[in-house]
Structures are given as C-alpha cells and as structure tokens.
CSV table of C-alpha atoms and ligand atoms in Angstrom, one decimal:
chain,number,residue,atom,x,y,z
A,1,MET,CA,5.1,37.4,3.9
A,2,LYS,CA,7.9,39.0,6.2
A,3,THR,CA,7.0,43.1,5.9
A,4,ALA,CA,3.3,41.7,6.7
A,5,GLY,CA,1.5,42.5,10.3
A,6,PHE,CA,1.4,40.7,12.9
A,7,ALA,CA,-1.8,39.7,12.8
A,8,THR,CA,-1.7,38.8,9.3
A,9,ARG,CA,0.9,36.7,9.4
A,10,ALA,CA,-0.6,34.6,11.6
A,11,VAL,CA,-3.1,33.7,10.1
A,12,HIS,CA,-1.8,33.4,6.3
A,13,ALA,CA,1.5,32.0,6.9
A,14,SER,CA,1.6,28.1,6.0
A,15,GLY,CA,4.0,25.4,5.6
A,16,PRO,CA,6.0,25.0,2.7
A,17,LYS,CA,3.7,22.6,1.5
A,18,LYS,CA,-0.1,23.1,0.3
A,19,ASP,CA,-2.7,20.4,1.2
A,20,THR,CA,-3.0,18.4,-2.2
A,21,HIS,CA,-7.1,19.6,-1.7
A,22,ARG,CA,-6.3,22.7,-1.4
A,23,ALA,CA,-8.0,22.8,2.1
A,24,LEU,CA,-8.0,26.5,3.1
A,25,ARG,CA,-7.0,24.5,7.0
A,26,PHE,CA,-4.3,22.8,7.0
A,27,PRO,CA,-5.2,19.2,7.8
A,28,LEU,CA,-3.8,17.0,11.2
A,29,TYR,CA,-2.0,14.2,9.4
A,30,ALA,CA,-2.5,11.8,12.6
A,31,GLY,CA,-0.6,9.1,11.7
A,32,ALA,CA,2.2,7.6,12.8
A,33,ALA,CA,4.1,6.5,9.4
A,34,PHE,CA,4.5,7.3,5.6
A,35,ASP,CA,4.5,5.6,2.5
A,36,PHE,CA,7.3,5.4,-0.4
A,37,GLU,CA,6.4,4.8,-3.9
A,38,SER,CA,10.3,3.2,-5.0
A,39,ALA,CA,12.7,1.5,-2.4
A,40,GLU,CA,14.7,4.3,-4.2
A,41,ALA,CA,12.7,7.3,-2.7
A,42,MET,CA,13.4,5.6,0.4
A,43,ALA,CA,16.9,5.3,0.4
A,44,ASP,CA,17.1,8.6,-0.9
A,45,THR,CA,14.8,10.2,1.8
A,46,PHE,CA,17.1,8.0,4.2
A,47,SER,CA,20.2,9.2,3.4
A,48,GLY,CA,19.3,12.9,3.4
A,49,ARG,CA,19.5,13.5,-0.1
A,50,ARG,CA,15.7,14.3,-0.8
A,51,ALA,CA,12.8,16.0,1.9
A,52,ALA,CA,10.3,13.6,2.6
A,53,HIS,CA,8.4,12.5,6.1
A,54,ALA,CA,8.8,8.8,6.9
A,55,TYR,CA,8.2,8.5,10.4
A,56,SER,CA,6.2,11.4,13.0
A,57,ARG,CA,8.9,11.2,15.7
A,58,ILE,CA,11.6,12.6,12.8
A,59,SER,CA,9.4,15.0,10.7
A,60,ASN,CA,5.1,15.7,10.6
A,61,PRO,CA,3.1,17.8,8.2
A,62,THR,CA,1.1,19.2,10.7
A,63,VAL,CA,4.3,20.1,13.0
A,64,GLU,CA,5.8,20.9,10.0
A,65,ALA,CA,2.9,24.3,9.4
A,66,LEU,CA,3.1,24.9,13.0
A,67,GLU,CA,7.2,25.0,13.0
A,68,ARG,CA,6.6,27.2,9.8
A,69,LYS,CA,4.2,29.9,10.9
A,70,MET,CA,6.3,30.0,14.2
A,71,THR,CA,8.9,31.0,12.1
A,72,VAL,CA,7.9,33.3,10.1
A,73,LEU,CA,6.2,35.3,13.4
A,74,GLU,CA,9.5,35.2,14.9
A,75,THR,CA,11.4,36.7,12.3
A,76,GLY,CA,13.7,33.2,12.7
A,77,MET,CA,15.3,31.3,10.2
A,78,ALA,CA,14.3,27.6,11.3
A,79,THR,CA,11.2,25.9,14.4
A,80,VAL,CA,11.6,22.6,15.5
A,81,ALA,CA,8.5,21.5,18.1
A,82,VAL,CA,8.6,19.2,20.9
A,83,SER,CA,6.3,17.8,23.2
A,84,SER,CA,6.4,20.6,26.0
A,85,GLY,CA,8.0,24.0,27.0
A,86,MET,CA,10.1,21.6,29.2
A,87,ALA,CA,11.6,19.7,26.0
A,88,ALA,CA,12.0,23.0,23.9
A,89,ILE,CA,14.2,24.3,26.9
A,90,THR,CA,16.4,20.6,27.7
A,91,ALA,CA,16.9,19.9,24.2
A,92,ALA,CA,17.8,23.3,23.1
A,93,LEU,CA,20.3,23.5,25.7
A,94,LEU,CA,21.3,19.3,24.9
A,95,ASN,CA,22.1,20.5,21.8
A,96,LEU,CA,24.4,23.1,22.7
A,97,LEU,CA,26.1,21.8,26.0
A,98,THR,CA,28.4,18.9,26.9
A,99,ALA,CA,30.3,17.8,30.7
A,100,GLY,CA,32.3,20.8,31.2
A,101,ASP,CA,30.4,23.2,30.1
A,102,ASN,CA,28.3,25.5,31.9
A,103,ILE,CA,25.4,27.6,31.4
A,104,VAL,CA,24.8,31.7,33.4
A,105,ALA,CA,21.0,31.4,33.8
A,106,ALA,CA,18.7,34.2,35.6
A,107,SER,CA,18.1,33.7,39.4
A,108,SER,CA,14.3,33.9,39.4
A,109,LEU,CA,12.9,30.8,36.7
A,110,PHE,CA,10.5,28.7,36.1
A,111,GLY,CA,10.8,26.1,39.0
A,112,GLY,CA,10.7,23.6,36.6
A,113,THR,CA,13.5,25.0,34.9
A,114,TYR,CA,15.6,25.6,38.1
A,115,SER,CA,15.0,22.1,39.2
A,116,LEU,CA,16.3,20.8,35.1
A,117,PHE,CA,19.7,22.4,35.5
A,118,GLN,CA,20.2,21.8,39.3
A,119,ASN,CA,18.8,18.3,39.6
A,120,VAL,CA,19.3,16.8,35.9
A,121,PHE,CA,21.9,18.9,34.3
A,122,GLU,CA,24.4,19.7,37.2
A,123,PRO,CA,25.1,15.6,38.2
A,124,LEU,CA,25.7,14.9,34.4
A,125,GLY,CA,28.8,18.0,34.7
A,126,ILE,CA,26.6,20.6,33.5
A,127,SER,CA,26.5,23.5,36.1
A,128,THR,CA,24.7,26.6,36.4
A,129,ARG,CA,25.7,30.0,37.6
A,130,PHE,CA,22.6,31.9,39.0
A,131,VAL,CA,22.6,35.5,38.9
A,132,PRO,CA,19.6,38.0,39.2
A,133,ALA,CA,18.9,38.7,35.5
A,134,ASP,CA,18.7,42.7,36.0
A,135,ASP,CA,22.3,43.0,36.8
A,136,VAL,CA,23.8,43.2,33.6
A,137,ARG,CA,27.6,42.9,35.6
A,138,ALA,CA,26.6,40.4,37.3
A,139,ILE,CA,25.6,38.6,33.6
A,140,GLU,CA,29.1,39.4,32.5
A,141,GLY,CA,31.0,38.8,35.7
A,142,ALA,CA,29.5,35.0,35.5
A,143,ILE,CA,30.8,34.1,32.4
A,144,ASP,CA,34.1,32.4,31.6
A,145,TYR,CA,35.7,30.3,29.2
A,146,HIS,CA,33.5,27.1,29.6
A,147,THR,CA,30.1,29.2,29.2
A,148,ARG,CA,28.1,28.2,26.0
A,149,VAL,CA,24.9,29.6,26.8
A,150,VAL,CA,23.1,33.1,29.3
A,151,PHE,CA,19.3,31.9,29.3
A,152,LEU,CA,16.5,34.4,30.8
A,153,GLU,CA,13.4,34.9,30.9
A,154,THR,CA,11.9,37.8,29.1
A,155,ILE,CA,9.4,38.8,32.3
A,156,SER,CA,9.9,36.3,35.0
A,157,ASN,CA,7.4,35.6,37.1
A,158,PRO,CA,6.2,35.6,39.8
A,159,CYS,CA,8.5,38.4,40.8
A,160,MET,CA,8.2,40.1,37.4
A,161,ILE,CA,11.7,41.0,36.4
A,162,VAL,CA,12.7,42.6,32.8
A,163,PRO,CA,16.2,41.9,31.9
A,164,ASP,CA,17.9,44.8,29.4
A,165,PHE,CA,18.4,42.1,26.5
A,166,ALA,CA,20.4,44.6,24.0
A,167,ALA,CA,23.0,45.2,27.1
A,168,ILE,CA,23.4,41.4,27.4
A,169,ALA,CA,23.5,40.6,24.0
A,170,GLU,CA,26.6,42.6,23.6
A,171,ILE,CA,28.2,40.4,26.5
A,172,ALA,CA,26.7,37.8,24.8
A,173,ARG,CA,28.6,38.4,21.1
A,174,LYS,CA,31.6,39.7,23.0
A,175,ASN,CA,32.1,36.7,25.0
A,176,ASN,CA,31.0,34.3,21.6
A,177,VAL,CA,28.4,32.8,23.8
A,178,VAL,CA,24.6,32.0,23.1
A,179,LEU,CA,21.7,34.6,24.3
A,180,MET,CA,18.7,32.0,24.8
A,181,ALA,CA,15.5,33.2,26.1
A,182,ASP,CA,12.5,31.7,27.3
A,183,SER,CA,9.2,33.9,26.0
A,184,THR,CA,6.4,32.0,27.4
A,185,VAL,CA,4.7,34.9,28.8
A,186,THR,CA,5.7,37.6,25.6
A,187,THR,CA,4.6,35.2,23.0
A,188,PRO,CA,6.3,36.7,19.3
A,189,TYR,CA,3.2,39.2,19.3
A,190,LEU,CA,5.1,41.2,22.4
A,191,PHE,CA,8.5,40.0,21.9
A,192,ASN,CA,10.5,40.1,18.5
A,193,ALA,CA,13.8,38.6,19.5
A,194,GLY,CA,16.1,38.8,17.3
A,195,GLN,CA,15.7,41.9,16.9
A,196,PHE,CA,17.4,42.9,20.5
A,197,GLY,CA,20.6,40.7,19.7
A,198,LEU,CA,18.8,36.9,21.2
A,199,ASN,CA,19.9,33.9,19.2
A,200,VAL,CA,17.5,31.6,20.8
A,201,VAL,CA,13.8,32.1,21.6
A,202,VAL,CA,12.2,28.9,23.7
A,203,HIS,CA,8.6,28.9,24.2
A,204,SER,CA,6.4,26.7,26.3
A,205,THR,CA,3.3,26.7,23.1
A,206,THR,CA,1.2,25.4,26.2
A,207,LYS,CA,0.4,28.5,27.2
A,208,TYR,CA,-0.7,31.8,25.1
A,209,VAL,CA,0.0,30.2,22.1
A,210,SER,CA,-1.8,27.1,22.0
A,211,GLY,CA,-5.2,29.0,21.8
A,212,GLY,CA,-5.8,29.1,25.6
A,213,ALA,CA,-4.0,25.9,27.5
A,214,THR,CA,-5.5,23.7,25.0
A,215,SER,CA,-2.6,21.1,24.5
A,216,MET,CA,0.8,21.1,25.3
A,217,GLY,CA,3.6,22.0,23.6
A,218,GLY,CA,7.6,23.8,22.7
A,219,VAL,CA,9.7,25.1,20.0
A,220,ILE,CA,12.9,25.9,20.1
A,221,VAL,CA,13.2,29.0,17.4
A,222,ASP,CA,16.9,29.6,16.0
A,223,LEU,CA,16.9,33.4,15.0
A,224,GLY,CA,20.0,32.6,12.6
A,225,ASN,CA,22.6,35.5,13.8
A,226,PHE,CA,24.8,33.0,15.6
A,227,ASP,CA,28.0,31.6,14.2
A,228,TRP,CA,28.0,27.9,15.6
A,229,THR,CA,31.4,27.2,15.6
A,230,ARG,CA,32.1,28.5,18.6
A,231,ILE,CA,30.6,25.8,19.7
A,232,PRO,CA,32.6,22.8,20.4
A,233,ALA,CA,29.5,20.6,21.4
A,234,LEU,CA,28.8,21.0,17.4
A,235,LYS,CA,31.8,20.0,15.4
A,236,ASP,CA,30.6,17.6,14.1
A,237,TYR,CA,28.0,20.1,12.5
A,238,HIS,CA,30.5,22.9,11.9
A,239,ARG,CA,30.1,22.4,7.8
A,240,PHE,CA,26.7,23.0,8.0
A,241,LYS,CA,27.5,27.0,8.7
A,242,GLU,CA,24.1,28.3,9.7
A,243,MET,CA,22.3,25.3,10.1
A,244,ALA,CA,24.6,23.7,12.2
A,245,PHE,CA,22.1,24.4,15.6
A,246,ILE,CA,19.1,23.0,13.4
A,247,ALA,CA,20.7,20.4,11.9
A,248,ARG,CA,22.0,18.5,14.7
A,249,LEU,CA,19.0,19.1,16.8
A,250,ARG,CA,17.1,17.4,14.2
A,251,LYS,CA,19.6,14.0,13.4
A,252,GLU,CA,20.5,13.6,17.2
A,253,VAL,CA,18.9,15.6,20.2
A,254,TYR,CA,15.0,16.4,19.1
A,255,ARG,CA,14.9,12.7,17.3
A,256,GLU,CA,16.5,10.8,19.4
A,257,THR,CA,15.0,12.0,22.4
A,258,GLY,CA,12.0,11.6,21.1
A,259,SER,CA,9.9,14.6,22.5
A,260,CYS,CA,8.4,14.9,19.5
A,261,LEU,CA,5.0,17.2,19.2
A,262,SER,CA,1.5,15.6,18.8
A,263,PRO,CA,0.5,16.0,15.0
A,264,HIS,CA,-3.1,16.8,16.8
A,265,ASN,CA,-1.2,19.7,19.3
A,266,ALA,CA,0.2,21.2,16.5
A,267,TYR,CA,-3.3,21.6,14.6
A,268,LEU,CA,-4.7,23.2,17.7
A,269,GLN,CA,-1.5,25.4,17.7
A,270,ILE,CA,-1.7,26.9,14.2
A,271,LEU,CA,-5.4,27.9,15.4
A,272,GLY,CA,-4.5,29.2,18.4
A,273,LEU,CA,-1.4,31.4,16.6
A,274,GLU,CA,-4.1,32.9,14.3
A,275,THR,CA,-5.9,34.3,17.4
A,276,LEU,CA,-2.9,35.6,19.3
A,277,SER,CA,-2.8,39.1,18.7
A,278,LEU,CA,-6.7,39.6,19.0
A,279,ARG,CA,-6.0,37.7,22.9
A,280,MET,CA,-3.3,39.1,24.1
A,281,ASP,CA,-4.5,42.6,23.1
A,282,ARG,CA,-7.1,41.7,25.6
A,283,ILE,CA,-5.4,39.7,28.5
A,284,CYS,CA,-2.8,42.7,28.6
A,285,GLY,CA,-5.3,45.5,28.7
A,286,ASN,CA,-7.4,43.2,31.6
A,287,ALA,CA,-3.8,43.1,33.5
A,288,GLN,CA,-3.0,46.9,33.5
A,289,ALA,CA,-7.0,47.2,34.8
A,290,ILE,CA,-6.6,44.6,37.3
A,291,ALA,CA,-3.2,46.1,38.3
A,292,GLU,CA,-4.4,50.0,38.3
A,293,PHE,CA,-7.1,48.8,40.2
A,294,LEU,CA,-5.1,46.6,43.1
A,295,GLU,CA,-2.4,49.6,43.4
A,296,ALA,CA,-5.2,51.7,44.9
A,297,GLN,CA,-6.5,49.2,47.3
A,298,ASN,CA,-5.5,50.0,51.2
A,299,ALA,CA,-5.2,46.1,51.6
A,300,VAL,CA,-2.7,45.8,48.7
A,301,ARG,CA,1.0,46.1,49.7
A,302,SER,CA,2.6,46.5,46.6
A,303,VAL,CA,1.6,45.2,43.0
A,304,LEU,CA,4.6,43.6,40.9
A,305,TYR,CA,3.6,44.5,36.9
A,306,PRO,CA,5.5,46.3,34.7
A,307,GLY,CA,3.1,48.6,33.2
A,308,LEU,CA,2.5,50.2,36.0
A,309,ASP,CA,4.9,53.6,36.7
A,310,SER,CA,5.8,52.4,40.1
A,311,SER,CA,7.3,49.5,38.0
A,312,PRO,CA,11.4,49.9,38.1
A,313,PHE,CA,11.2,47.6,34.7
A,314,HIS,CA,8.5,50.1,33.2
A,315,ASP,CA,10.6,52.0,30.5
A,316,LEU,CA,12.8,49.2,29.8
A,317,ALA,CA,9.6,46.9,29.1
A,318,ARG,CA,7.7,49.0,27.1
A,319,ARG,CA,10.9,49.6,24.5
A,320,GLN,CA,11.2,45.9,24.6
A,321,PHE,CA,7.7,44.4,24.4
A,322,ASN,CA,6.0,45.6,21.6
A,323,GLY,CA,4.2,48.8,24.1
A,324,ARG,CA,2.5,45.6,25.8
A,325,TYR,CA,3.2,44.6,29.6
A,326,GLY,CA,1.8,40.9,29.2
A,327,GLY,CA,-0.7,39.1,31.1
A,328,VAL,CA,0.6,38.3,34.6
A,329,LEU,CA,1.0,40.3,37.6
A,330,SER,CA,1.6,39.4,41.4
A,331,PHE,CA,0.3,41.2,44.2
A,332,ASN,CA,1.4,41.3,48.2
A,333,LEU,CA,-1.4,41.3,51.0
A,334,PRO,CA,-0.6,41.8,54.6
A,335,ASP,CA,0.0,37.8,55.3
A,336,ARG,CA,-0.4,34.2,54.3
A,337,ALA,CA,-4.2,33.8,55.7
A,338,GLY,CA,-4.9,37.3,53.6
A,339,CYS,CA,-3.5,35.3,50.5
A,340,PHE,CA,-5.6,32.6,51.6
A,341,SER,CA,-9.0,33.6,52.2
A,342,PHE,CA,-8.4,36.3,49.4
A,343,LEU,CA,-8.0,32.8,46.7
A,344,ASN,CA,-10.8,31.8,48.7
A,345,ALA,CA,-13.4,34.3,48.2
A,346,LEU,CA,-12.9,34.1,44.5
A,347,SER,CA,-15.9,33.1,42.4
A,348,ILE,CA,-15.0,34.0,38.7
A,349,ILE,CA,-11.4,33.6,38.9
A,350,ARG,CA,-9.8,30.3,39.3
A,351,ARG,CA,-7.6,28.8,42.0
A,352,ALA,CA,-5.1,27.1,39.2
A,353,SER,CA,-0.9,27.1,38.7
A,354,ASN,CA,-1.0,27.6,34.9
A,355,LEU,CA,-1.0,31.0,33.1
A,356,GLY,CA,-2.1,31.9,29.8
A,357,ASP,CA,-5.2,30.9,29.5
A,358,ASN,CA,-8.0,32.1,28.5
A,359,LYS,CA,-9.7,31.9,31.7
A,360,THR,CA,-7.8,34.2,34.6
A,361,LEU,CA,-6.2,31.9,37.1
A,362,ALA,CA,-4.7,32.4,40.7
A,363,LEU,CA,-2.5,31.0,43.0
A,364,HIS,CA,-0.4,31.5,46.2
A,365,PRO,CA,3.1,31.2,45.0
A,366,ALA,CA,5.1,29.9,48.1
A,367,SER,CA,2.7,27.2,48.9
A,368,THR,CA,2.0,25.6,45.2
A,369,ILE,CA,5.1,25.9,42.5
A,370,PHE,CA,7.6,26.7,45.1
A,371,ALA,CA,6.1,24.7,48.3
A,372,GLY,CA,9.8,22.2,47.5
A,373,PHE,CA,12.0,25.4,47.8
A,374,THR,CA,13.6,26.0,51.3
A,375,GLY,CA,13.5,29.7,53.0
A,376,ALA,CA,16.6,30.7,52.1
A,377,GLU,CA,15.8,29.4,48.3
A,378,LEU,CA,12.5,31.7,48.4
A,379,LYS,CA,14.5,34.2,49.6
A,380,SER,CA,17.0,34.3,47.2
A,381,ILE,CA,14.6,34.2,44.5
A,382,GLY,CA,12.3,37.1,45.8
A,383,ILE,CA,9.0,34.8,46.4
A,384,ASP,CA,7.3,36.2,49.9
A,385,ASP,CA,4.5,34.1,52.0
A,386,THR,CA,2.5,37.1,51.1
A,387,LEU,CA,2.8,36.8,47.7
A,388,ILE,CA,-0.2,36.3,44.9
A,389,ARG,CA,-0.4,35.6,41.1
A,390,ILE,CA,-2.7,35.9,38.7
A,391,SER,CA,-2.5,35.0,35.3
A,392,VAL,CA,-5.2,37.4,33.2
A,393,GLY,CA,-7.9,35.8,30.8
A,394,ILE,CA,-10.4,37.3,28.2
A,395,GLU,CA,-13.1,37.5,30.6
A,396,ASP,CA,-14.7,41.3,30.5
A,397,ARG,CA,-12.4,43.2,32.8
A,398,GLU,CA,-15.1,45.4,34.7
A,399,ASP,CA,-16.3,41.4,35.7
A,400,LEU,CA,-13.0,40.6,36.8
A,401,ILE,CA,-12.7,43.6,39.0
A,402,ASP,CA,-15.8,42.8,41.1
A,403,ASP,CA,-14.2,39.6,41.8
A,404,ILE,CA,-11.1,40.7,43.0
A,405,ARG,CA,-12.8,43.8,44.8
A,406,ALA,CA,-15.1,41.2,46.5
A,407,ALA,CA,-12.9,38.6,47.9
A,408,LEU,CA,-10.5,41.6,49.1
A,409,LYS,CA,-13.5,43.2,51.1
A,410,GLY,CA,-13.1,39.9,53.7
A,411,ILE,CA,-9.4,40.7,54.3
A,412,GLU,CA,-9.4,44.8,54.4
A,413,ASN,CA,-9.3,44.8,58.2
A,414,VAL,CA,-6.5,42.3,58.4
B,501,PLP,C1,4.6,26.4,31.7
B,501,PLP,C2,6.2,27.0,31.4
B,501,PLP,C3,7.2,26.3,31.1
B,501,PLP,C4,7.5,24.8,30.9
B,501,PLP,O1,6.7,24.6,30.0
B,501,PLP,P1,5.7,23.1,29.5
B,501,PLP,O2,4.8,23.5,28.3
B,501,PLP,O3,4.9,23.3,30.8
B,501,PLP,O4,6.9,22.0,29.7
B,501,PLP,C5,8.9,26.9,30.8
B,501,PLP,N1,8.2,28.0,31.1
B,501,PLP,C6,7.9,29.2,31.5
B,501,PLP,C7,7.8,30.4,31.4
B,501,PLP,C8,6.7,28.6,31.6
B,501,PLP,O5,5.6,29.4,32.0
C-alpha cells in the first residue's frame, strides 16, 4: 500500500480490522463504551496486554480507521486523532514540554496558535521565541539548551510565507530539537513532511481533510524519525523507543485532557480524505488562475501567492509542495475602504473566516481574525489594513473570476 499512488491510498487504506460484515465503507461506531466477554479479557485490556476498545475517549474503531488512513497518507508511523486543530497543537506540545522548556516558532502563525503560546503556555512556564519563518539563521540563533521544538506552518497565511524545511530540519537535527509543522493548508497531498526531515506533523482536519469544512477535527502524526530519548518530558517512556512520543500521548496527554474526536466526525473525515486529491487539484488550479487574474488588475497593489513567479517563495514551494501552491491567497487593495467595498460587492464568494471549504471565502484579516492585535503586532506579522485573504473553493473558475472582476469595478477609481 505504501508504494501505491496518493489517490489509491486515500481510497483504499483502512483500519487494522475489517468490519465484521465486510462493509466497504467502514461503519460509524457511535457509542461510548464496549463490552468484554470476560473479566480476564477486561483486565488484560486495562493492563495493556491486549488491544481492545473499552471507552471512546480512549479509542474508537471509526476514529482508529481515520488515524490509520492518515498515517498511510503521511507515510508516517502512527497518528492520534483529536477534536480540533487547536487540540492537536496543544496535545502534541504538552506531550513534549515541561516548565522551563521553550518553543522556537514562526512569528506569523494562525491566530489561535499564537494566542495558545502567548496566553496559555507562557504562564505555565513554557516560553516561545518568535522568529521569521523564512530566516534560517534567526531560527538557529533562537535555539538554546532548553528548546525542545521548532514549530512552523507549511505556508503561513495571510502573508503566504514558506519556510525552507530541508535547511531547518538540518539545524533541528544538529540540536536534537523536534521539528513540528502545522500542514493544514498543504494537507498530506501537497506536502510529504517526512521527506523534508520533519518529525511530527499536525493538521486541522476541519479544513480540507474533512471534505470541505464538514466537521471539526485534528490529527497528530509521528513520522517515526526522532530519537525520543532526547526529550526529558518523555523520560518515563524512553523504554518504548521509537513509540515513546505516541505512547505518552495516548496514555496521558490525549486521554486525560479529553479532547477525543467524535466518531461522527471521523466518519465524515474518512470520506473527505478519499476525495482530497480531487478537490485539491481543482482548488490549486482555481487559486493559480485567480492569483494571475488579480496580478493583472489596476486596483490590485500586490498579490501574495507562492504559485506566482513574483513570489519570493515560488521555487521553494515548487520543490516542497508536489508542484502545487495551495488554495489560499492574499492581495492588497489601495485602502481599507476599498477592501470593505470589495467584500460587500461579492456575490458568489462568501464573507467568512474559514479556509478549506468547498465554497470560496474572503475576509479582511486586520479587522476580523487579527482584530485583537495591536498595530505593532500586526506590523511584525506583516498584516496591512489593505489586505484581503481568499480561501479558494471548487466552483467553476470563470464564475469566481467574474465575481472578483465585478467587485473590483467598484473600487477602480479609488
Ligand atoms: C484552522 C486552523 C487551525 C485550528 O484548527 P481548528 O480545527 O479550528 O481548531 C490551526 N492551524 C491552521 C493553519 C488553521 O488554518
């Protein structure tokens, strides 16, 4: 199965067990608890001598089927599925860090992640050094004896910064630091993280994986290439060798923080994974066409999209992302009033803050997802008041371009 193509694996990879009725679509096991045939079987399961499902907060057959599919698609070693992307980031990091440790992270992060690091981890004694994701030297300079993780996003939005993963992986390896990426916007279809030296990948499966924003979810994938004996927080698990990270995650952090994925959502996300490559091909093609159209418009000051020759990340993105450039793009208009007038004039494209939907969505980041940030913070992340972000969907590209053309008409003379 590992040698089959992505689409074949996405459709056929299944859980460790077949359904008893040989159903072609793995069923939705929606219940909370599972029965045991004897007290001995129950004792064996609770002591870890036997693998069986006992309670859905700990494990569930439908959730396990999603985890298995995700592991195969990432060509990883093991996956833990959780209730959201934020739950994935939280659990993965709490599993590796204790008070006194630090994270080196990109300064341009998803807002929730940035706030998690600043407002939740910092008071617990886990600090974060924010550095530009495209500055390999700054990343190296920020790592010290207490750094356990370098945390980056594969393509940061709304500024569309692409880190050089192979170069950063070399630095992380040299310093015995885990290289972890949030690959939500690239999905395993665009980015084969293990090939670029990453150790752990997290996704918000709420976005593209779910089939187009059908349900909340997240995953943590261990790519099976880190020596976990280097991580003090895993000291009680060092004897599990390559399984140490997943073992502690399953036995402690995942289980006791209670952020399990609903089996209903796992069912939808298995379905979503089967069509992921089809949707991403359409979405990336649409995004490229829209970016090129925007670049040719008078009212548009600049377009940020790694698929454009004008992007400083174009060559790097081509090498890292399977010849595709993702479904998110941003562009600058002359002023904030122009941005609002553009958004209000859209008719097919919807005003919404999500990404990875089948519908194309647009927003003004400075007044919405970054509304709580100070002017100085916005400046350091690189977000101008003139920026619009679009998450491109699977509609007909001509209709999307017509909608954008009409909405730009209103501000051409601004
Ligand atoms: C949406 C998103 C998250 C958070 O995911 P949730 O499922 O909403 O918790 C994290 N990272 C990125 C890049 C995202 O787009």
